[in-house]
PDB file of C-alpha atoms in Angstrom:
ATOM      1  CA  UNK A   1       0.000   0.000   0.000  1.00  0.00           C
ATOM      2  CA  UNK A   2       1.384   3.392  -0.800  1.00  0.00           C
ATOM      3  CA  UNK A   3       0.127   5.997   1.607  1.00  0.00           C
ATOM      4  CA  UNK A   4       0.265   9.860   0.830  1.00  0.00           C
ATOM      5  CA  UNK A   5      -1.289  13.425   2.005  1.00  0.00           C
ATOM      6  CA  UNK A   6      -3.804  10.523   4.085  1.00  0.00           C
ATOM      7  CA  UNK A   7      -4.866   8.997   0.733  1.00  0.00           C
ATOM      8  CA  UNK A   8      -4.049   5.351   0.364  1.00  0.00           C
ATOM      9  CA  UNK A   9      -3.820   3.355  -2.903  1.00  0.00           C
ATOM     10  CA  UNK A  10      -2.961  -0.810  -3.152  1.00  0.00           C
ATOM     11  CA  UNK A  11       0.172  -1.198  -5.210  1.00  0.00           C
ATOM     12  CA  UNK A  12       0.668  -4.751  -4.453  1.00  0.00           C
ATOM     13  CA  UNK A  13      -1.146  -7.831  -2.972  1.00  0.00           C
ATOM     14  CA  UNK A  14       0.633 -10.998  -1.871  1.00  0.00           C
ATOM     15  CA  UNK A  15      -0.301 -13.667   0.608  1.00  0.00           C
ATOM     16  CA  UNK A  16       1.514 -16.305   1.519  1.00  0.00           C
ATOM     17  CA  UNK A  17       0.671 -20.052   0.971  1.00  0.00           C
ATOM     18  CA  UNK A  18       2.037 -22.185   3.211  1.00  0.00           C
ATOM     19  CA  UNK A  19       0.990 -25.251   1.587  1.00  0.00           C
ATOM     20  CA  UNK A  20       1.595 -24.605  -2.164  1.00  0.00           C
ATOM     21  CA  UNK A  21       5.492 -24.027  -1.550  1.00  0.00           C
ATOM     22  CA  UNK A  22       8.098 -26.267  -2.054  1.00  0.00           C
ATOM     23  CA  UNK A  23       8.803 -27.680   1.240  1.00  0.00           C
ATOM     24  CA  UNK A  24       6.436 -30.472   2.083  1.00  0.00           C
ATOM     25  CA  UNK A  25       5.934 -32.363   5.073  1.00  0.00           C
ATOM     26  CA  UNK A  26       7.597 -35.914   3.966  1.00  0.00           C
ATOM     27  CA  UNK A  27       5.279 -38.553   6.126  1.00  0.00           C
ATOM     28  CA  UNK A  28       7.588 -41.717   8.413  1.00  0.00           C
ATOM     29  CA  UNK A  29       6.571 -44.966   7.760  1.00  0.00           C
ATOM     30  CA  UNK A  30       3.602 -46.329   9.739  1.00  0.00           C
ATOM     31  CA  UNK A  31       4.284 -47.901  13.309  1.00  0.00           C
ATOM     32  CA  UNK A  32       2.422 -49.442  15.737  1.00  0.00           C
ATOM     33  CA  UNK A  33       1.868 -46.921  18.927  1.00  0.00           C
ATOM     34  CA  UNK A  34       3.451 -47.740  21.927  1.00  0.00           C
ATOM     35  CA  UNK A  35       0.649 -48.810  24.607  1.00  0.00           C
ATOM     36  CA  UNK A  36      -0.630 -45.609  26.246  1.00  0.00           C
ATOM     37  CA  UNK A  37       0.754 -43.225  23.140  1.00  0.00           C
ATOM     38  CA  UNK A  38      -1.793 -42.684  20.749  1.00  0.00           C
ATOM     39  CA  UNK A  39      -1.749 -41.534  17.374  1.00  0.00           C
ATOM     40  CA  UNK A  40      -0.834 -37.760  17.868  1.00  0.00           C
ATOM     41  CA  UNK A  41       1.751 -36.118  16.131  1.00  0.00           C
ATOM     42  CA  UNK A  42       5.277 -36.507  18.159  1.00  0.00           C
ATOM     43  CA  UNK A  43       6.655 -32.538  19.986  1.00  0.00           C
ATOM     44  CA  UNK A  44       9.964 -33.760  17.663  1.00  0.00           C
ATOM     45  CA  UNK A  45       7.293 -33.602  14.138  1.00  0.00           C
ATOM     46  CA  UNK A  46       5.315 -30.355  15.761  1.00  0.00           C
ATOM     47  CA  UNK A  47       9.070 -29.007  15.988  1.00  0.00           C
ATOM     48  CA  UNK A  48       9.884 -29.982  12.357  1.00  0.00           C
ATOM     49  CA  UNK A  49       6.920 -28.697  11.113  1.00  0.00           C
ATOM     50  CA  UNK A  50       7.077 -25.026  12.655  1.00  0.00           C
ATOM     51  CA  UNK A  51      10.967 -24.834  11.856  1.00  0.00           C
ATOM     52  CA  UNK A  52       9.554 -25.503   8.629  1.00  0.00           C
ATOM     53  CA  UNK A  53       6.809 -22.956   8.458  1.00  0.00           C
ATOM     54  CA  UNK A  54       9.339 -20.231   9.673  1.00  0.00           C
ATOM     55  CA  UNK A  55      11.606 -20.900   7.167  1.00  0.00           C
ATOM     56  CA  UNK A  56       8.883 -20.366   4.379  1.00  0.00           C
ATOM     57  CA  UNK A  57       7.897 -17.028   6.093  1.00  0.00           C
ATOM     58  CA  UNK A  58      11.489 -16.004   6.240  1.00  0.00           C
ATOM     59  CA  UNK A  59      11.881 -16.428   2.765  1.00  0.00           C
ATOM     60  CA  UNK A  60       8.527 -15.098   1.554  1.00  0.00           C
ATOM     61  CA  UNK A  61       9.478 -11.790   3.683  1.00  0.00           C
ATOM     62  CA  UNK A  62      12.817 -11.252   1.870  1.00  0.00           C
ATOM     63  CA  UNK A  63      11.162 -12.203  -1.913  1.00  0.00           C
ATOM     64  CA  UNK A  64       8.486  -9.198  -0.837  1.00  0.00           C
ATOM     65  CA  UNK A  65      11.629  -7.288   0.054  1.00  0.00           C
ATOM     66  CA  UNK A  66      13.259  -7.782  -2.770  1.00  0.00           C
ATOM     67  CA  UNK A  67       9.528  -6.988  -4.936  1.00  0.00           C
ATOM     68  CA  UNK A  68       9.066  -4.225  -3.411  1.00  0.00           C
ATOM     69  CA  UNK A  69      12.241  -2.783  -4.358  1.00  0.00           C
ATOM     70  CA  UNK A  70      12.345  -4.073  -7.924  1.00  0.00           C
ATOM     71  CA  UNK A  71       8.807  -2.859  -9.079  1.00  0.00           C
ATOM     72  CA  UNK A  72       8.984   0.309  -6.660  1.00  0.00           C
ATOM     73  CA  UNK A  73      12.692   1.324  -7.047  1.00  0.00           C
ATOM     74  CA  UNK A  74      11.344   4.653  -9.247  1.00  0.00           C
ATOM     75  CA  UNK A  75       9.121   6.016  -6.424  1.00  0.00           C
ATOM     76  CA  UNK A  76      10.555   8.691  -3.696  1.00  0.00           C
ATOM     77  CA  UNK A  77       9.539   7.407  -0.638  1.00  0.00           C
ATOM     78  CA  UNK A  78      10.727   8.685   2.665  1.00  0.00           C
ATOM     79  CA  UNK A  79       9.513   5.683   4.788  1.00  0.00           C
ATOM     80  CA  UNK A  80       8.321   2.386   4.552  1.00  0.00           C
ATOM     81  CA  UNK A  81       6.096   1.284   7.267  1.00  0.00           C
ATOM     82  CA  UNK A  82       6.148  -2.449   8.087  1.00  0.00           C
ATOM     83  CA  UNK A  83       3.185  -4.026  10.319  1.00  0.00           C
ATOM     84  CA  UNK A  84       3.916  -7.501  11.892  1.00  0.00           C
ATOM     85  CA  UNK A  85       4.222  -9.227  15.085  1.00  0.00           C
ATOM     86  CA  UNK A  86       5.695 -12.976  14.427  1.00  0.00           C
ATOM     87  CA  UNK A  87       9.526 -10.746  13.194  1.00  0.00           C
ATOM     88  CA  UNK A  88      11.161 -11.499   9.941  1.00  0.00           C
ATOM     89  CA  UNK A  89      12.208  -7.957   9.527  1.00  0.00           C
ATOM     90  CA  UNK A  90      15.296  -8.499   8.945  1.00  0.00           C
ATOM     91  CA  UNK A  91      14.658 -10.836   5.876  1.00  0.00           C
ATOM     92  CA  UNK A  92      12.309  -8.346   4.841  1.00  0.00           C
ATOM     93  CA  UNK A  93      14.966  -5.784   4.978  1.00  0.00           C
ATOM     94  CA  UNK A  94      17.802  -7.986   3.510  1.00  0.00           C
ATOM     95  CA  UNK A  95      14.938  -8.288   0.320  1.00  0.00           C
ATOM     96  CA  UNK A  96      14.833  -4.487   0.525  1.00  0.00           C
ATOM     97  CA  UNK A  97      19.055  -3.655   0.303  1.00  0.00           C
ATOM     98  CA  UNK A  98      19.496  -0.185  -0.231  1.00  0.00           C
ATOM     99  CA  UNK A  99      15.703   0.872   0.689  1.00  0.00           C
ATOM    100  CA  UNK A 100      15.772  -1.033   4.060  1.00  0.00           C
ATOM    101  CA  UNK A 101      17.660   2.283   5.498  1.00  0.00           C
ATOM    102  CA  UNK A 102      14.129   4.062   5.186  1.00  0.00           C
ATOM    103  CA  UNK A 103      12.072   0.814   6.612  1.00  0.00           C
ATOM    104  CA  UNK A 104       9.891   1.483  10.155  1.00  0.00           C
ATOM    105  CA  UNK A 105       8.746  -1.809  12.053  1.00  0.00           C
ATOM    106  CA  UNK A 106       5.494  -1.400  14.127  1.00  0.00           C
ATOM    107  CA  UNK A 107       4.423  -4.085  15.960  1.00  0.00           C
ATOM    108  CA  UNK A 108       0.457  -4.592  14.589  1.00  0.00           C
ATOM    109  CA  UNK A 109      -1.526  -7.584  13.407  1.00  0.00           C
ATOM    110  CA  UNK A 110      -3.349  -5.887  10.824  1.00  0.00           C
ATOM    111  CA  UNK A 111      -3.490  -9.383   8.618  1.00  0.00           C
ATOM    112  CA  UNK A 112      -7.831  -8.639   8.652  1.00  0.00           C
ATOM    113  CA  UNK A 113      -7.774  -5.503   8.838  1.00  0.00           C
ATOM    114  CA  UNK A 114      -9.545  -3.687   5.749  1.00  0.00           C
ATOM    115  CA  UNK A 115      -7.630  -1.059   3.645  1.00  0.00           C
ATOM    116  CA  UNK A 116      -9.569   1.371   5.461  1.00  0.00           C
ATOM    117  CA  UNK A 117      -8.695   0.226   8.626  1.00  0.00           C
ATOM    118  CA  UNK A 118      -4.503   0.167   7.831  1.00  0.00           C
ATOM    119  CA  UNK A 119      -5.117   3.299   6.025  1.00  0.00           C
ATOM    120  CA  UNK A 120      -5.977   5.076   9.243  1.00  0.00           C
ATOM    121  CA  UNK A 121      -3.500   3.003  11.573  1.00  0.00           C
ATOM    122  CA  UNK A 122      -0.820   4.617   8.733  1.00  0.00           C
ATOM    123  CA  UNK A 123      -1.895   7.491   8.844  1.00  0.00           C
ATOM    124  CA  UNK A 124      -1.932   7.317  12.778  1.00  0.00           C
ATOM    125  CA  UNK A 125       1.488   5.949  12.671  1.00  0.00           C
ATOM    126  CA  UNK A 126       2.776   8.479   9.867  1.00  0.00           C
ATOM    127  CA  UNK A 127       1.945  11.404  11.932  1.00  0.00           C
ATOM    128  CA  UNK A 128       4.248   9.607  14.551  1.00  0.00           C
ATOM    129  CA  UNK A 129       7.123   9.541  13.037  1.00  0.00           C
ATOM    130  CA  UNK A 130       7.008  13.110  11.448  1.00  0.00           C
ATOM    131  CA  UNK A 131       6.696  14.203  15.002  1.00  0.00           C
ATOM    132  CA  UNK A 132       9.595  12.595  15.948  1.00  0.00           C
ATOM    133  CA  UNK A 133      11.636  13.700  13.115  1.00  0.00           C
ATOM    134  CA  UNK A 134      10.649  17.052  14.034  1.00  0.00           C
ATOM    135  CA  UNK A 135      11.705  16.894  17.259  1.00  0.00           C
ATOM    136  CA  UNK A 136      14.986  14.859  17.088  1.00  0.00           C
ATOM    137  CA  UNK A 137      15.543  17.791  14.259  1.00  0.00           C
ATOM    138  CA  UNK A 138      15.189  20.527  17.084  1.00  0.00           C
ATOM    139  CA  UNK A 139      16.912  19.133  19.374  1.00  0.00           C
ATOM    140  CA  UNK A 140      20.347  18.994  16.867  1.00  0.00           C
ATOM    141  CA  UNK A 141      19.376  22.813  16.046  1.00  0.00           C
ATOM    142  CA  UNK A 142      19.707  23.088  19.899  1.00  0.00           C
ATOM    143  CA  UNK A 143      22.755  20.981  20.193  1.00  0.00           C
ATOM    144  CA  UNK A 144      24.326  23.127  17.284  1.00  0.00           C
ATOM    145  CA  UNK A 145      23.836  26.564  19.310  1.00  0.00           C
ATOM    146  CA  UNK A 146      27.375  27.594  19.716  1.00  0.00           C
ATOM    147  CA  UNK A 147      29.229  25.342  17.605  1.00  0.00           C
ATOM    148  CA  UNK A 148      30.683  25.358  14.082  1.00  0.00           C
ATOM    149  CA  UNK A 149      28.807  26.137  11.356  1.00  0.00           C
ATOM    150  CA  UNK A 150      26.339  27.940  14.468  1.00  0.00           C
ATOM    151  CA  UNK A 151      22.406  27.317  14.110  1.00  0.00           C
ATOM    152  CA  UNK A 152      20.004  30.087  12.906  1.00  0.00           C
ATOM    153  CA  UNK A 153      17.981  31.325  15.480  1.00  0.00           C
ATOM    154  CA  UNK A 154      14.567  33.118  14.760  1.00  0.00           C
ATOM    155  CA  UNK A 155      12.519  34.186  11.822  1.00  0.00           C
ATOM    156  CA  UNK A 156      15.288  37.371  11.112  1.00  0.00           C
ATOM    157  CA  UNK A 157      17.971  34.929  10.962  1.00  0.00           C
ATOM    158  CA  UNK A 158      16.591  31.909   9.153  1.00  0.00           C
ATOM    159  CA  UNK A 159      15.616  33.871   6.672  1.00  0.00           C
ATOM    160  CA  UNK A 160      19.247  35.820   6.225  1.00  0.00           C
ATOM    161  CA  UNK A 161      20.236  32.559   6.108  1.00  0.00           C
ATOM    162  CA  UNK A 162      18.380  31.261   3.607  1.00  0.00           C
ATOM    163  CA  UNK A 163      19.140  34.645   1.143  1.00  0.00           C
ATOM    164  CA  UNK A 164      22.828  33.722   1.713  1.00  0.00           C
ATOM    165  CA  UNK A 165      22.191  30.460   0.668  1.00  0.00           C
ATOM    166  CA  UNK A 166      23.797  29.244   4.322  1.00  0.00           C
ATOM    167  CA  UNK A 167      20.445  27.368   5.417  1.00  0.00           C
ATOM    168  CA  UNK A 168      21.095  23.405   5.053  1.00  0.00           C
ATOM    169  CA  UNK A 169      17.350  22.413   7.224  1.00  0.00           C
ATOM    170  CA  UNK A 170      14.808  24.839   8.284  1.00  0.00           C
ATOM    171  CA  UNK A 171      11.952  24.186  10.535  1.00  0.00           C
ATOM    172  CA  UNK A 172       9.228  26.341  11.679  1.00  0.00           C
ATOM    173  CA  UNK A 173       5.666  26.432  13.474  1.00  0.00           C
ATOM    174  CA  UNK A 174       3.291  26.089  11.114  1.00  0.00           C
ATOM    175  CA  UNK A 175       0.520  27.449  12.738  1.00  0.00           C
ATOM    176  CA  UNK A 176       2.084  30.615  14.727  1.00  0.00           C
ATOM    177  CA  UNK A 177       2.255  33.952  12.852  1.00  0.00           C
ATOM    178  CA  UNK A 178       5.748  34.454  12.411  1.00  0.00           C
ATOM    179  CA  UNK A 179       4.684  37.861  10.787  1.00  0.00           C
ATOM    180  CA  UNK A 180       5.151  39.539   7.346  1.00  0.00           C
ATOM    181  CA  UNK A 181       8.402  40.949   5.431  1.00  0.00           C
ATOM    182  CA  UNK A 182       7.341  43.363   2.903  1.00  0.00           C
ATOM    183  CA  UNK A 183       3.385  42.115   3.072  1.00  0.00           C
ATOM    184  CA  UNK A 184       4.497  38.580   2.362  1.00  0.00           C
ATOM    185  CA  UNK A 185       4.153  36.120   5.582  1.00  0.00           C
ATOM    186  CA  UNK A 186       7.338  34.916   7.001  1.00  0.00           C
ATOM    187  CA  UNK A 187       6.355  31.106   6.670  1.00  0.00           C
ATOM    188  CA  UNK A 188       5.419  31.857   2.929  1.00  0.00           C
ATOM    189  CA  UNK A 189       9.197  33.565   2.390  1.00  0.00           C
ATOM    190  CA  UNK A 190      10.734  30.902   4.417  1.00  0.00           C
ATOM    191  CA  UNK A 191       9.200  27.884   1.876  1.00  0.00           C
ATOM    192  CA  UNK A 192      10.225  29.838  -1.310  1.00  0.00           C
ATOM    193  CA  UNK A 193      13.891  30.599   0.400  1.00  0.00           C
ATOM    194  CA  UNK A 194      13.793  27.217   0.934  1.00  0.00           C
ATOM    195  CA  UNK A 195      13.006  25.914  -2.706  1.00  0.00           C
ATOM    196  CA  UNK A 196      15.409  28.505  -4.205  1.00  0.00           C
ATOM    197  CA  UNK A 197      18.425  27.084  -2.421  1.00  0.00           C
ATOM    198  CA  UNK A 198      18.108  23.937  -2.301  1.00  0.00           C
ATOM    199  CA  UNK A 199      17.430  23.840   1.859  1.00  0.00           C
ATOM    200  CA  UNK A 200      14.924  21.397   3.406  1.00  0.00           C
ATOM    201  CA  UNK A 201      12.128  22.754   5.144  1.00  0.00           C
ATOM    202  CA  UNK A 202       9.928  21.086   7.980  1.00  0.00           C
ATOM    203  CA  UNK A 203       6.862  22.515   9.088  1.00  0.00           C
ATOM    204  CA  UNK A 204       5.563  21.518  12.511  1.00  0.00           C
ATOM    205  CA  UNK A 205       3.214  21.664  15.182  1.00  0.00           C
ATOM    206  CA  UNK A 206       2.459  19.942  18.576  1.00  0.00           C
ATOM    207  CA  UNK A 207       5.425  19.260  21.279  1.00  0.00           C
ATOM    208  CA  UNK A 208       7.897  19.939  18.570  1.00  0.00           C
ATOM    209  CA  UNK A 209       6.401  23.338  17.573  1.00  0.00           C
ATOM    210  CA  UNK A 210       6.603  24.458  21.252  1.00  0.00           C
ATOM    211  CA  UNK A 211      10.414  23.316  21.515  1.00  0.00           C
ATOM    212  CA  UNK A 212      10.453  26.417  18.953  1.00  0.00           C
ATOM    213  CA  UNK A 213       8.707  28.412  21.049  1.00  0.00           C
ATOM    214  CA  UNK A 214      11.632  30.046  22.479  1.00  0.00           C
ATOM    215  CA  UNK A 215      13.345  30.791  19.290  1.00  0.00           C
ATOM    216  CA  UNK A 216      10.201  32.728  18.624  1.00  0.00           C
ATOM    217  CA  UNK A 217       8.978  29.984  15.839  1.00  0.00           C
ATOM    218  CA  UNK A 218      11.934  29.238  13.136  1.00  0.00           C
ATOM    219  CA  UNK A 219      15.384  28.002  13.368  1.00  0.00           C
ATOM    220  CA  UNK A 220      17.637  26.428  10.944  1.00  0.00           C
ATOM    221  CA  UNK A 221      20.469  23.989  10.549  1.00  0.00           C
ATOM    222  CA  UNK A 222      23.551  25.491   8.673  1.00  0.00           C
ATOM    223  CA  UNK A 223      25.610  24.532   6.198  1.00  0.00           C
ATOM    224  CA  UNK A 224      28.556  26.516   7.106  1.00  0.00           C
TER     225      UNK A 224
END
């Protein structure tokens, strides 16, 4: 599934069949129960059998890794969300190579859930991690204050960084009025700085916009 601006859309659809691969349970010849036994299947064949079922998930994980970044290896994609609980993430992620760098595992069984239903758990779970991005983001703007190349510190000098072309990251509260330059709005000019050089730019809002609240909205990682 392929999840953006909250709208979700099925790229792909596989489902494993345990029975149709290639490993199949070979039967022992026929003995004659010991007295008190029974017929039931021994804990050495219940072992056999689940080593066997673990292997096929294993390598059904790392042949959707390696799908996944065969068919998809065109699209920009800054994370890939992976729901599971029984692991196999790293398989998956040795299928994946390069990509698996971008790969998030959340522990979910979502195996009836409707599209609906993972669309809004992704969603859920997007929002997440942007949040935390955010805020691991301010905190190395924080960490930076003082050092070599310095941070930029407030709407004045983000944006004299950014018309300097000094402004590697910016990141400001989307929904505080940073105020105008000119008649333009701040976050407006900050955005179009941002596309002109080449910066990133991170709009936020929650705990990470009031880590910013101090630095009266905007700062900025530099590039020197």
């Amino acid at each position: 599934l392929e999840w953006a601006l909250g709208r979700i859309e099925v790229l792909d659809d596989f489902e494993l069949e345990i029975y149709s691969l290639d490993w199949r349970e070979r039967k022992s010849p026929q003995r004659s129960p010991r007295p008190g036994t029974g017929t039931g299947t021994s804990a050495a064949g219940r072992d056999q059998y689940g080593q066997r079922l673990d292997h096929n998930r294993e390598r059904f994980l790392h042949q959707v890794g390696e799908l996944i970044a065969t068919r998809h290896a065109d699209r920009d994609w800054r994370h890939l969300v992976v729901f599971g609980n029984s692991g196999g993430m790293g398989a998956l992620r040795a299928g994946l190579g390069p990509r698996a760098a971008i790969a998030q595992e959340v522990h979910a069984d979502l195996i009836g859930a409707s599209v609906g239903e993972i669309g809004e758990r992704l969603t859920a779970e997007v929002d997440h991690l942007t949040q935390s991005r955010a805020e691991a983001l301010i905190a190395r703007i924080e960490d930076a204050v003082g050092a070599e190349p310095p941070a930029a510190l407030g709407p004045d000098e983000v944006l004299r960084a950014l018309e300097q072309g000094r402004a590697r990251h910016v990141v400001f509260d989307e929904r505080r009025d940073l105020g105008e330059r000119d008649g333009t709005p701040v976050g407006e000019l900050i955005v179009a700085g941002a596309a002109m050089t080449d910066a990133e730019v991170t709009p936020v809002s929650g705990l990470a916009a009031e880590a910013l609240t101090k630095r009266d909205g905007a700062a900025a990682l530099l590039r020197y």
